[in-house]
Amino acid sequence: MNRTRTTPPRPVDIAAVFPALAPLARPAVRLHPRSGSPTVHDSSIGGPLLWPAQQPWLYCRIAHEWPHPLVPVAQLYARDIPLLRPPGRTDLLQVLWCPSEHDPDSRIPIEVSWRTAADVTDVLAMPPEPFDADEDLYVPEPCVLAPEQVTEYPDFLELPEELKEQIKDPALWRAAGIVVDEAYPQELYNNALSHAPGWKIGGWAPWGLTDPVPRFCVACGTAMTPLLTIASSEWHRYSTSWVPYEDRVPGASDDSWSNPPEITVLDANHLQLYACPASGGHPHTDLVQ
Ligand SMILES: [Zn+2]
Ligand SMILES: [Zn+2]
């Protein structure tokens, strides 16, 4: 089965119009989760994890009467996503979270770990079921992935001031022969030319609900960069330029098709895990936005 997903080229080579953007280009890998039956040996969203039989499962003990088992969110093999920089000899990223309800002010309990796939010889056959199957907003449907690398630029809100001024200036777009909304040229930039919507590794963060907040590694002080973006959908009405060619069939580009994992990050559009670019072994942090 051909699972390839291909993002159309951006409508404008934005770094050619605003050369100061060029050094801010970052690679991102769009994961393109689609319903399927991944195994423990596949990269997946919501699929079974390659988990050692002898290692205890992870449980959430925050504000639950009984410990609630965490559920798999993502399992990503470095062979499928070279952009992952696994620490040491590890080659597999596993992300789990607690799907149950928590105090809205507290963070979603999320666990991120790296392991070495070859070390797992005896795989756990029966991981625990989610505590409450009703909590399905946060239990991802099993999806296989079609990783695709793209180039991203920062969200408009995260740009240096002088670039913001340039991108807000319709005269510069006009001079390059590009048709934009004269009142808000930055909308074309944000919706179609900067960062890709949907689940992804690396790249730039989507901002909007909050102003950009730099995050610094607690181990070394380096500014952290996005590791994994968990999204409530892969496209919206205003970001249809990012719909892969393969999904441009009648009905497929509707909003209802844009969220195969069926995850809804409540009160936000994204949940992001940040990693330290200096070392994959430094602690991760998360941010809902
Ligand atoms: Zn919990
Ligand atoms: Zn660090």
PDB file of C-alpha atoms and ligand atoms in Angstrom:
ATOM      1  CA  MET A   1       0.000   0.000   0.000  1.00  0.00           C
ATOM      2  CA  ASN A   2       1.351   3.390  -0.928  1.00  0.00           C
ATOM      3  CA  ARG A   3       1.162   5.599   2.124  1.00  0.00           C
ATOM      4  CA  THR A   4       3.207   8.452   0.690  1.00  0.00           C
ATOM      5  CA  ARG A   5       1.959  11.948   1.413  1.00  0.00           C
ATOM      6  CA  THR A   6       3.278  14.865  -0.624  1.00  0.00           C
ATOM      7  CA  THR A   7       2.921  18.476   0.442  1.00  0.00           C
ATOM      8  CA  PRO A   8       2.514  20.762  -2.601  1.00  0.00           C
ATOM      9  CA  PRO A   9       5.316  23.303  -3.083  1.00  0.00           C
ATOM     10  CA  ARG A  10       4.662  26.572  -1.249  1.00  0.00           C
ATOM     11  CA  PRO A  11       2.837  29.110  -3.441  1.00  0.00           C
ATOM     12  CA  VAL A  12       5.723  31.554  -2.935  1.00  0.00           C
ATOM     13  CA  ASP A  13       9.447  31.030  -2.271  1.00  0.00           C
ATOM     14  CA  ILE A  14       9.259  33.341   0.695  1.00  0.00           C
ATOM     15  CA  ALA A  15      12.990  33.401   1.461  1.00  0.00           C
ATOM     16  CA  ALA A  16      13.579  34.772  -2.047  1.00  0.00           C
ATOM     17  CA  VAL A  17      11.192  37.665  -1.311  1.00  0.00           C
ATOM     18  CA  PHE A  18      12.506  38.301   2.233  1.00  0.00           C
ATOM     19  CA  PRO A  19      16.137  37.097   2.245  1.00  0.00           C
ATOM     20  CA  ALA A  20      16.471  37.753   5.995  1.00  0.00           C
ATOM     21  CA  LEU A  21      14.222  34.702   6.470  1.00  0.00           C
ATOM     22  CA  ALA A  22      16.731  32.330   4.855  1.00  0.00           C
ATOM     23  CA  PRO A  23      18.885  31.727   7.963  1.00  0.00           C
ATOM     24  CA  LEU A  24      15.709  30.966   9.964  1.00  0.00           C
ATOM     25  CA  ALA A  25      14.735  27.993   7.748  1.00  0.00           C
ATOM     26  CA  ARG A  26      14.357  24.786   9.739  1.00  0.00           C
ATOM     27  CA  PRO A  27      13.552  21.248   8.611  1.00  0.00           C
ATOM     28  CA  ALA A  28      10.384  19.636   9.935  1.00  0.00           C
ATOM     29  CA  VAL A  29       9.000  16.169   9.320  1.00  0.00           C
ATOM     30  CA  ARG A  30       5.236  16.049   8.847  1.00  0.00           C
ATOM     31  CA  LEU A  31       4.035  12.698  10.202  1.00  0.00           C
ATOM     32  CA  HIS A  32       0.748  12.485   8.246  1.00  0.00           C
ATOM     33  CA  PRO A  33      -0.971   9.968  10.586  1.00  0.00           C
ATOM     34  CA  ARG A  34      -3.647   7.923   8.791  1.00  0.00           C
ATOM     35  CA  SER A  35      -5.894   5.181  10.168  1.00  0.00           C
ATOM     36  CA  GLY A  36      -4.204   1.798  10.063  1.00  0.00           C
ATOM     37  CA  SER A  37      -2.972  -1.225  12.001  1.00  0.00           C
ATOM     38  CA  PRO A  38       0.589  -0.467  13.079  1.00  0.00           C
ATOM     39  CA  THR A  39       2.582  -3.151  14.926  1.00  0.00           C
ATOM     40  CA  VAL A  40       5.166  -2.694  17.686  1.00  0.00           C
ATOM     41  CA  HIS A  41       7.796  -2.624  14.928  1.00  0.00           C
ATOM     42  CA  ASP A  42       6.224   0.353  13.134  1.00  0.00           C
ATOM     43  CA  SER A  43       6.340   4.068  13.772  1.00  0.00           C
ATOM     44  CA  SER A  44       2.815   5.049  14.767  1.00  0.00           C
ATOM     45  CA  ILE A  45       0.437   7.411  16.504  1.00  0.00           C
ATOM     46  CA  GLY A  46      -1.738   5.565  19.027  1.00  0.00           C
ATOM     47  CA  GLY A  47      -0.242   2.209  18.042  1.00  0.00           C
ATOM     48  CA  PRO A  48       1.220  -0.570  20.188  1.00  0.00           C
ATOM     49  CA  LEU A  49       4.601   0.165  21.763  1.00  0.00           C
ATOM     50  CA  LEU A  50       7.758  -1.924  21.644  1.00  0.00           C
ATOM     51  CA  TRP A  51       7.753  -2.287  25.443  1.00  0.00           C
ATOM     52  CA  PRO A  52       9.882  -4.796  27.346  1.00  0.00           C
ATOM     53  CA  ALA A  53       7.758  -7.481  29.060  1.00  0.00           C
ATOM     54  CA  GLN A  54       9.859  -7.166  32.215  1.00  0.00           C
ATOM     55  CA  GLN A  55       9.498  -3.358  32.476  1.00  0.00           C
ATOM     56  CA  PRO A  56       6.558  -2.107  34.560  1.00  0.00           C
ATOM     57  CA  TRP A  57       3.969  -0.097  32.610  1.00  0.00           C
ATOM     58  CA  LEU A  58       3.614   3.620  33.462  1.00  0.00           C
ATOM     59  CA  TYR A  59       0.705   4.916  35.535  1.00  0.00           C
ATOM     60  CA  CYS A  60      -0.651   8.361  36.388  1.00  0.00           C
ATOM     61  CA  ARG A  61      -1.239   8.994  40.066  1.00  0.00           C
ATOM     62  CA  ILE A  62      -2.282  12.641  39.802  1.00  0.00           C
ATOM     63  CA  ALA A  63      -5.670  13.201  41.404  1.00  0.00           C
ATOM     64  CA  HIS A  64      -7.084   9.777  40.537  1.00  0.00           C
ATOM     65  CA  GLU A  65      -8.499   7.496  43.179  1.00  0.00           C
ATOM     66  CA  TRP A  66      -6.665   4.592  41.494  1.00  0.00           C
ATOM     67  CA  PRO A  67      -3.584   4.793  39.279  1.00  0.00           C
ATOM     68  CA  HIS A  68      -4.588   5.196  35.626  1.00  0.00           C
ATOM     69  CA  PRO A  69      -2.472   3.485  32.959  1.00  0.00           C
ATOM     70  CA  LEU A  70      -0.836   5.837  30.470  1.00  0.00           C
ATOM     71  CA  VAL A  71      -1.747   5.243  26.814  1.00  0.00           C
ATOM     72  CA  PRO A  72       0.585   5.298  23.797  1.00  0.00           C
ATOM     73  CA  VAL A  73       0.600   8.598  21.916  1.00  0.00           C
ATOM     74  CA  ALA A  74       3.524   8.193  19.558  1.00  0.00           C
ATOM     75  CA  GLN A  75       6.219   5.663  18.762  1.00  0.00           C
ATOM     76  CA  LEU A  76       8.840   6.936  16.344  1.00  0.00           C
ATOM     77  CA  TYR A  77      11.783   4.956  14.977  1.00  0.00           C
ATOM     78  CA  ALA A  78      14.811   7.043  14.014  1.00  0.00           C
ATOM     79  CA  ARG A  79      15.136   4.960  10.827  1.00  0.00           C
ATOM     80  CA  ASP A  80      11.834   6.488   9.655  1.00  0.00           C
ATOM     81  CA  ILE A  81      12.586  10.022  10.864  1.00  0.00           C
ATOM     82  CA  PRO A  82      16.306  10.831  10.602  1.00  0.00           C
ATOM     83  CA  LEU A  83      15.556  14.311  11.989  1.00  0.00           C
ATOM     84  CA  LEU A  84      15.097  12.739  15.435  1.00  0.00           C
ATOM     85  CA  ARG A  85      18.465  12.914  17.109  1.00  0.00           C
ATOM     86  CA  PRO A  86      18.313  10.006  19.554  1.00  0.00           C
ATOM     87  CA  PRO A  87      20.730  10.274  22.475  1.00  0.00           C
ATOM     88  CA  GLY A  88      23.497   7.668  22.747  1.00  0.00           C
ATOM     89  CA  ARG A  89      22.738   4.382  21.029  1.00  0.00           C
ATOM     90  CA  THR A  90      18.950   4.738  21.362  1.00  0.00           C
ATOM     91  CA  ASP A  91      16.852   4.718  18.183  1.00  0.00           C
ATOM     92  CA  LEU A  92      13.217   4.785  19.309  1.00  0.00           C
ATOM     93  CA  LEU A  93      11.156   7.610  20.821  1.00  0.00           C
ATOM     94  CA  GLN A  94       8.079   6.668  22.830  1.00  0.00           C
ATOM     95  CA  VAL A  95       5.517   9.176  24.123  1.00  0.00           C
ATOM     96  CA  LEU A  96       2.695   8.226  26.496  1.00  0.00           C
ATOM     97  CA  TRP A  97       0.166  10.300  28.395  1.00  0.00           C
ATOM     98  CA  CYS A  98      -2.708   9.978  30.819  1.00  0.00           C
ATOM     99  CA  PRO A  99      -5.987  10.314  28.898  1.00  0.00           C
ATOM    100  CA  SER A 100      -8.145  10.883  31.976  1.00  0.00           C
ATOM    101  CA  GLU A 101      -9.501  14.143  33.237  1.00  0.00           C
ATOM    102  CA  HIS A 102      -7.288  16.358  35.346  1.00  0.00           C
ATOM    103  CA  ASP A 103      -7.499  19.718  36.981  1.00  0.00           C
ATOM    104  CA  PRO A 104      -7.643  22.089  33.979  1.00  0.00           C
ATOM    105  CA  ASP A 105      -4.807  24.111  35.490  1.00  0.00           C
ATOM    106  CA  SER A 106      -2.443  21.150  35.627  1.00  0.00           C
ATOM    107  CA  ARG A 107      -0.373  19.854  32.752  1.00  0.00           C
ATOM    108  CA  ILE A 108      -1.318  16.705  30.876  1.00  0.00           C
ATOM    109  CA  PRO A 109       0.830  13.994  32.497  1.00  0.00           C
ATOM    110  CA  ILE A 110       3.115  13.022  29.627  1.00  0.00           C
ATOM    111  CA  GLU A 111       6.124  10.683  29.539  1.00  0.00           C
ATOM    112  CA  VAL A 112       8.803  10.831  26.877  1.00  0.00           C
ATOM    113  CA  SER A 113      11.503   8.214  26.643  1.00  0.00           C
ATOM    114  CA  TRP A 114      14.156   6.965  24.283  1.00  0.00           C
ATOM    115  CA  ARG A 115      15.023   3.321  24.022  1.00  0.00           C
ATOM    116  CA  THR A 116      17.155   0.970  21.925  1.00  0.00           C
ATOM    117  CA  ALA A 117      14.859  -1.245  19.862  1.00  0.00           C
ATOM    118  CA  ALA A 118      17.370  -4.115  19.610  1.00  0.00           C
ATOM    119  CA  ASP A 119      17.449  -4.401  23.415  1.00  0.00           C
ATOM    120  CA  VAL A 120      13.744  -5.287  23.540  1.00  0.00           C
ATOM    121  CA  THR A 121      13.720  -9.001  22.843  1.00  0.00           C
ATOM    122  CA  ASP A 122      10.708  -9.948  24.940  1.00  0.00           C
ATOM    123  CA  VAL A 123       7.829  -7.598  24.022  1.00  0.00           C
ATOM    124  CA  LEU A 124       4.944  -6.895  26.427  1.00  0.00           C
ATOM    125  CA  ALA A 125       1.972  -8.630  24.794  1.00  0.00           C
ATOM    126  CA  MET A 126      -0.923  -7.162  26.772  1.00  0.00           C
ATOM    127  CA  PRO A 127      -0.459  -3.542  27.869  1.00  0.00           C
ATOM    128  CA  PRO A 128      -3.181  -2.306  30.239  1.00  0.00           C
ATOM    129  CA  GLU A 129      -6.373  -0.891  28.723  1.00  0.00           C
ATOM    130  CA  PRO A 130      -7.229   2.784  29.305  1.00  0.00           C
ATOM    131  CA  PHE A 131      -8.891   3.199  32.695  1.00  0.00           C
ATOM    132  CA  ASP A 132     -12.000   4.823  31.299  1.00  0.00           C
ATOM    133  CA  ALA A 133     -12.762   4.217  27.652  1.00  0.00           C
ATOM    134  CA  ASP A 134     -15.028   7.278  27.675  1.00  0.00           C
ATOM    135  CA  GLU A 135     -11.971   9.478  27.806  1.00  0.00           C
ATOM    136  CA  ASP A 136     -11.523   8.976  24.099  1.00  0.00           C
ATOM    137  CA  LEU A 137     -10.672  12.600  23.359  1.00  0.00           C
ATOM    138  CA  TYR A 138      -7.184  11.742  24.537  1.00  0.00           C
ATOM    139  CA  VAL A 139      -6.877   8.131  23.413  1.00  0.00           C
ATOM    140  CA  PRO A 140      -5.487   8.335  19.870  1.00  0.00           C
ATOM    141  CA  GLU A 141      -6.879   6.005  17.231  1.00  0.00           C
ATOM    142  CA  PRO A 142      -4.102   3.755  15.809  1.00  0.00           C
ATOM    143  CA  CYS A 143      -2.481   5.436  12.832  1.00  0.00           C
ATOM    144  CA  VAL A 144       0.382   4.558  10.521  1.00  0.00           C
ATOM    145  CA  LEU A 145       2.665   7.359   9.395  1.00  0.00           C
ATOM    146  CA  ALA A 146       3.996   8.746   6.137  1.00  0.00           C
ATOM    147  CA  PRO A 147       6.885  10.970   7.279  1.00  0.00           C
ATOM    148  CA  GLU A 148       7.704  13.791   4.872  1.00  0.00           C
ATOM    149  CA  GLN A 149      10.368  16.453   5.321  1.00  0.00           C
ATOM    150  CA  VAL A 150       9.470  20.088   4.621  1.00  0.00           C
ATOM    151  CA  THR A 151      11.113  23.458   5.259  1.00  0.00           C
ATOM    152  CA  GLU A 152       9.580  25.817   7.773  1.00  0.00           C
ATOM    153  CA  TYR A 153       9.975  29.436   8.855  1.00  0.00           C
ATOM    154  CA  PRO A 154       9.000  30.971  12.207  1.00  0.00           C
ATOM    155  CA  ASP A 155       5.473  31.978  13.063  1.00  0.00           C
ATOM    156  CA  PHE A 156       4.884  35.661  12.327  1.00  0.00           C
ATOM    157  CA  LEU A 157       4.736  36.366  16.078  1.00  0.00           C
ATOM    158  CA  GLU A 158       8.161  34.809  16.581  1.00  0.00           C
ATOM    159  CA  LEU A 159       9.946  36.814  13.867  1.00  0.00           C
ATOM    160  CA  PRO A 160      12.501  39.500  14.662  1.00  0.00           C
ATOM    161  CA  GLU A 161      10.906  42.984  14.657  1.00  0.00           C
ATOM    162  CA  GLU A 162      12.473  44.126  11.371  1.00  0.00           C
ATOM    163  CA  LEU A 163      11.169  41.052   9.540  1.00  0.00           C
ATOM    164  CA  LYS A 164       7.701  41.597  11.015  1.00  0.00           C
ATOM    165  CA  GLU A 165       7.753  45.134   9.622  1.00  0.00           C
ATOM    166  CA  GLN A 166       8.829  43.896   6.187  1.00  0.00           C
ATOM    167  CA  ILE A 167       6.185  41.173   6.025  1.00  0.00           C
ATOM    168  CA  LYS A 168       3.450  43.598   7.131  1.00  0.00           C
ATOM    169  CA  ASP A 169       4.371  45.949   4.274  1.00  0.00           C
ATOM    170  CA  PRO A 170       2.117  45.206   1.269  1.00  0.00           C
ATOM    171  CA  ALA A 171       4.392  47.250  -0.995  1.00  0.00           C
ATOM    172  CA  LEU A 172       7.174  44.670  -0.664  1.00  0.00           C
ATOM    173  CA  TRP A 173       4.806  41.843  -1.667  1.00  0.00           C
ATOM    174  CA  ARG A 174       3.451  43.922  -4.559  1.00  0.00           C
ATOM    175  CA  ALA A 175       7.008  44.590  -5.733  1.00  0.00           C
ATOM    176  CA  ALA A 176       7.577  40.831  -5.867  1.00  0.00           C
ATOM    177  CA  GLY A 177       4.366  40.390  -7.884  1.00  0.00           C
ATOM    178  CA  ILE A 178       2.511  38.531  -5.121  1.00  0.00           C
ATOM    179  CA  VAL A 179      -1.165  39.128  -4.472  1.00  0.00           C
ATOM    180  CA  VAL A 180      -1.885  39.500  -0.752  1.00  0.00           C
ATOM    181  CA  ASP A 181      -4.604  40.884   1.480  1.00  0.00           C
ATOM    182  CA  GLU A 182      -3.312  44.455   1.597  1.00  0.00           C
ATOM    183  CA  ALA A 183      -4.543  44.880   5.192  1.00  0.00           C
ATOM    184  CA  TYR A 184      -2.998  41.633   6.526  1.00  0.00           C
ATOM    185  CA  PRO A 185      -0.198  40.359   4.282  1.00  0.00           C
ATOM    186  CA  GLN A 186       1.069  38.407   7.285  1.00  0.00           C
ATOM    187  CA  GLU A 187      -1.952  36.072   6.980  1.00  0.00           C
ATOM    188  CA  LEU A 188      -0.644  34.552   3.755  1.00  0.00           C
ATOM    189  CA  TYR A 189       2.728  34.198   5.462  1.00  0.00           C
ATOM    190  CA  ASN A 190       1.329  32.464   8.538  1.00  0.00           C
ATOM    191  CA  ASN A 191      -1.228  30.264   6.786  1.00  0.00           C
ATOM    192  CA  ALA A 192       0.742  29.078   3.779  1.00  0.00           C
ATOM    193  CA  LEU A 193       4.412  30.040   3.935  1.00  0.00           C
ATOM    194  CA  SER A 194       5.751  29.577   7.453  1.00  0.00           C
ATOM    195  CA  HIS A 195       5.023  26.419   9.495  1.00  0.00           C
ATOM    196  CA  ALA A 196       3.107  23.293   8.522  1.00  0.00           C
ATOM    197  CA  PRO A 197      -0.058  22.342  10.413  1.00  0.00           C
ATOM    198  CA  GLY A 198      -0.570  18.882  11.910  1.00  0.00           C
ATOM    199  CA  TRP A 199       1.562  16.337  13.759  1.00  0.00           C
ATOM    200  CA  LYS A 200       5.254  16.883  13.128  1.00  0.00           C
ATOM    201  CA  ILE A 201       8.810  16.545  14.347  1.00  0.00           C
ATOM    202  CA  GLY A 202      11.089  19.584  14.538  1.00  0.00           C
ATOM    203  CA  GLY A 203      10.358  22.796  12.660  1.00  0.00           C
ATOM    204  CA  TRP A 204       8.829  25.914  14.192  1.00  0.00           C
ATOM    205  CA  ALA A 205       6.050  26.277  16.747  1.00  0.00           C
ATOM    206  CA  PRO A 206       2.572  27.561  15.881  1.00  0.00           C
ATOM    207  CA  TRP A 207       1.745  30.551  18.077  1.00  0.00           C
ATOM    208  CA  GLY A 208      -1.416  32.573  18.365  1.00  0.00           C
ATOM    209  CA  LEU A 209      -3.250  31.634  21.539  1.00  0.00           C
ATOM    210  CA  THR A 210      -0.294  32.945  23.508  1.00  0.00           C
ATOM    211  CA  ASP A 211       2.654  35.141  22.639  1.00  0.00           C
ATOM    212  CA  PRO A 212       5.857  33.230  21.953  1.00  0.00           C
ATOM    213  CA  VAL A 213       7.537  32.062  25.147  1.00  0.00           C
ATOM    214  CA  PRO A 214      11.148  30.993  24.855  1.00  0.00           C
ATOM    215  CA  ARG A 215      11.918  27.798  26.742  1.00  0.00           C
ATOM    216  CA  PHE A 216      15.348  27.029  28.114  1.00  0.00           C
ATOM    217  CA  CYS A 217      16.935  23.691  28.953  1.00  0.00           C
ATOM    218  CA  VAL A 218      17.122  23.170  32.726  1.00  0.00           C
ATOM    219  CA  ALA A 219      20.368  21.212  32.282  1.00  0.00           C
ATOM    220  CA  CYS A 220      22.395  23.647  30.146  1.00  0.00           C
ATOM    221  CA  GLY A 221      20.381  26.838  29.521  1.00  0.00           C
ATOM    222  CA  THR A 222      20.210  26.421  25.727  1.00  0.00           C
ATOM    223  CA  ALA A 223      17.007  27.673  24.043  1.00  0.00           C
ATOM    224  CA  MET A 224      14.897  24.581  23.405  1.00  0.00           C
ATOM    225  CA  THR A 225      13.361  23.700  20.021  1.00  0.00           C
ATOM    226  CA  PRO A 226      10.159  21.811  19.159  1.00  0.00           C
ATOM    227  CA  LEU A 227      10.571  18.040  19.247  1.00  0.00           C
ATOM    228  CA  LEU A 228       7.042  16.710  18.671  1.00  0.00           C
ATOM    229  CA  THR A 229       3.918  18.720  17.840  1.00  0.00           C
ATOM    230  CA  ILE A 230       0.619  16.995  18.653  1.00  0.00           C
ATOM    231  CA  ALA A 231      -2.203  18.631  16.721  1.00  0.00           C
ATOM    232  CA  SER A 232      -5.982  18.488  16.781  1.00  0.00           C
ATOM    233  CA  SER A 233      -6.033  18.504  12.970  1.00  0.00           C
ATOM    234  CA  GLU A 234      -3.795  18.511   9.900  1.00  0.00           C
ATOM    235  CA  TRP A 235      -5.564  21.295   8.024  1.00  0.00           C
ATOM    236  CA  HIS A 236      -8.292  23.889   8.327  1.00  0.00           C
ATOM    237  CA  ARG A 237     -10.230  26.054   5.925  1.00  0.00           C
ATOM    238  CA  TYR A 238      -7.428  28.626   6.011  1.00  0.00           C
ATOM    239  CA  SER A 239      -4.512  26.228   5.654  1.00  0.00           C
ATOM    240  CA  THR A 240      -5.665  24.099   2.726  1.00  0.00           C
ATOM    241  CA  SER A 241      -2.456  24.793   0.770  1.00  0.00           C
ATOM    242  CA  TRP A 242      -0.843  22.236   3.129  1.00  0.00           C
ATOM    243  CA  VAL A 243      -3.270  19.411   2.179  1.00  0.00           C
ATOM    244  CA  PRO A 244      -1.140  16.666   0.566  1.00  0.00           C
ATOM    245  CA  TYR A 245      -1.846  15.884  -3.096  1.00  0.00           C
ATOM    246  CA  GLU A 246      -2.912  12.353  -2.107  1.00  0.00           C
ATOM    247  CA  ASP A 247      -5.713  13.764   0.089  1.00  0.00           C
ATOM    248  CA  ARG A 248      -7.054  16.070  -2.609  1.00  0.00           C
ATOM    249  CA  VAL A 249      -9.877  13.743  -3.579  1.00  0.00           C
ATOM    250  CA  PRO A 250     -13.567  14.632  -3.279  1.00  0.00           C
ATOM    251  CA  GLY A 251     -14.501  14.942   0.375  1.00  0.00           C
ATOM    252  CA  ALA A 252     -11.033  14.136   1.664  1.00  0.00           C
ATOM    253  CA  SER A 253      -9.940  17.698   2.230  1.00  0.00           C
ATOM    254  CA  ASP A 254     -12.946  18.450   4.452  1.00  0.00           C
ATOM    255  CA  ASP A 255     -12.119  19.289   8.047  1.00  0.00           C
ATOM    256  CA  SER A 256     -13.671  15.965   9.128  1.00  0.00           C
ATOM    257  CA  TRP A 257     -10.856  14.084   7.354  1.00  0.00           C
ATOM    258  CA  SER A 258      -8.092  16.126   8.855  1.00  0.00           C
ATOM    259  CA  ASN A 259      -7.812  14.376  12.224  1.00  0.00           C
ATOM    260  CA  PRO A 260      -7.385  10.578  11.797  1.00  0.00           C
ATOM    261  CA  PRO A 261      -5.913  10.143  15.315  1.00  0.00           C
ATOM    262  CA  GLU A 262      -9.157  11.767  16.608  1.00  0.00           C
ATOM    263  CA  ILE A 263      -7.275  13.635  19.291  1.00  0.00           C
ATOM    264  CA  THR A 264      -8.667  16.919  20.514  1.00  0.00           C
ATOM    265  CA  VAL A 265      -6.249  18.975  22.545  1.00  0.00           C
ATOM    266  CA  LEU A 266      -8.857  20.818  24.590  1.00  0.00           C
ATOM    267  CA  ASP A 267      -8.792  24.610  24.776  1.00  0.00           C
ATOM    268  CA  ALA A 268      -5.853  24.657  22.396  1.00  0.00           C
ATOM    269  CA  ASN A 269      -4.837  23.522  18.965  1.00  0.00           C
ATOM    270  CA  HIS A 270      -1.531  21.929  19.779  1.00  0.00           C
ATOM    271  CA  LEU A 271       0.536  20.318  22.439  1.00  0.00           C
ATOM    272  CA  GLN A 272       4.242  20.502  21.928  1.00  0.00           C
ATOM    273  CA  LEU A 273       7.192  18.696  23.382  1.00  0.00           C
ATOM    274  CA  TYR A 274      10.417  20.650  23.416  1.00  0.00           C
ATOM    275  CA  ALA A 275      13.909  19.204  23.420  1.00  0.00           C
ATOM    276  CA  CYS A 276      17.357  20.635  24.008  1.00  0.00           C
ATOM    277  CA  PRO A 277      19.251  21.014  20.717  1.00  0.00           C
ATOM    278  CA  ALA A 278      22.543  20.656  22.621  1.00  0.00           C
ATOM    279  CA  SER A 279      21.777  17.120  23.805  1.00  0.00           C
ATOM    280  CA  GLY A 280      18.899  14.692  23.267  1.00  0.00           C
ATOM    281  CA  GLY A 281      19.707  13.360  26.735  1.00  0.00           C
ATOM    282  CA  HIS A 282      18.656  16.610  28.455  1.00  0.00           C
ATOM    283  CA  PRO A 283      15.110  16.739  29.899  1.00  0.00           C
ATOM    284  CA  HIS A 284      12.115  17.509  27.666  1.00  0.00           C
ATOM    285  CA  THR A 285       9.360  19.977  28.465  1.00  0.00           C
ATOM    286  CA  ASP A 286       5.850  20.376  27.156  1.00  0.00           C
ATOM    287  CA  LEU A 287       3.642  23.303  26.267  1.00  0.00           C
ATOM    288  CA  VAL A 288      -0.037  23.480  25.391  1.00  0.00           C
ATOM    289  CA  GLN A 289      -1.041  26.191  22.962  1.00  0.00           C
TER     290      GLN A 289
HETATM  291 ZN    ZN B   1      -4.010  11.080  35.073  1.00  0.00          ZN
HETATM  292 ZN    ZN B   2      20.487  21.191  27.374  1.00  0.00          ZN
END
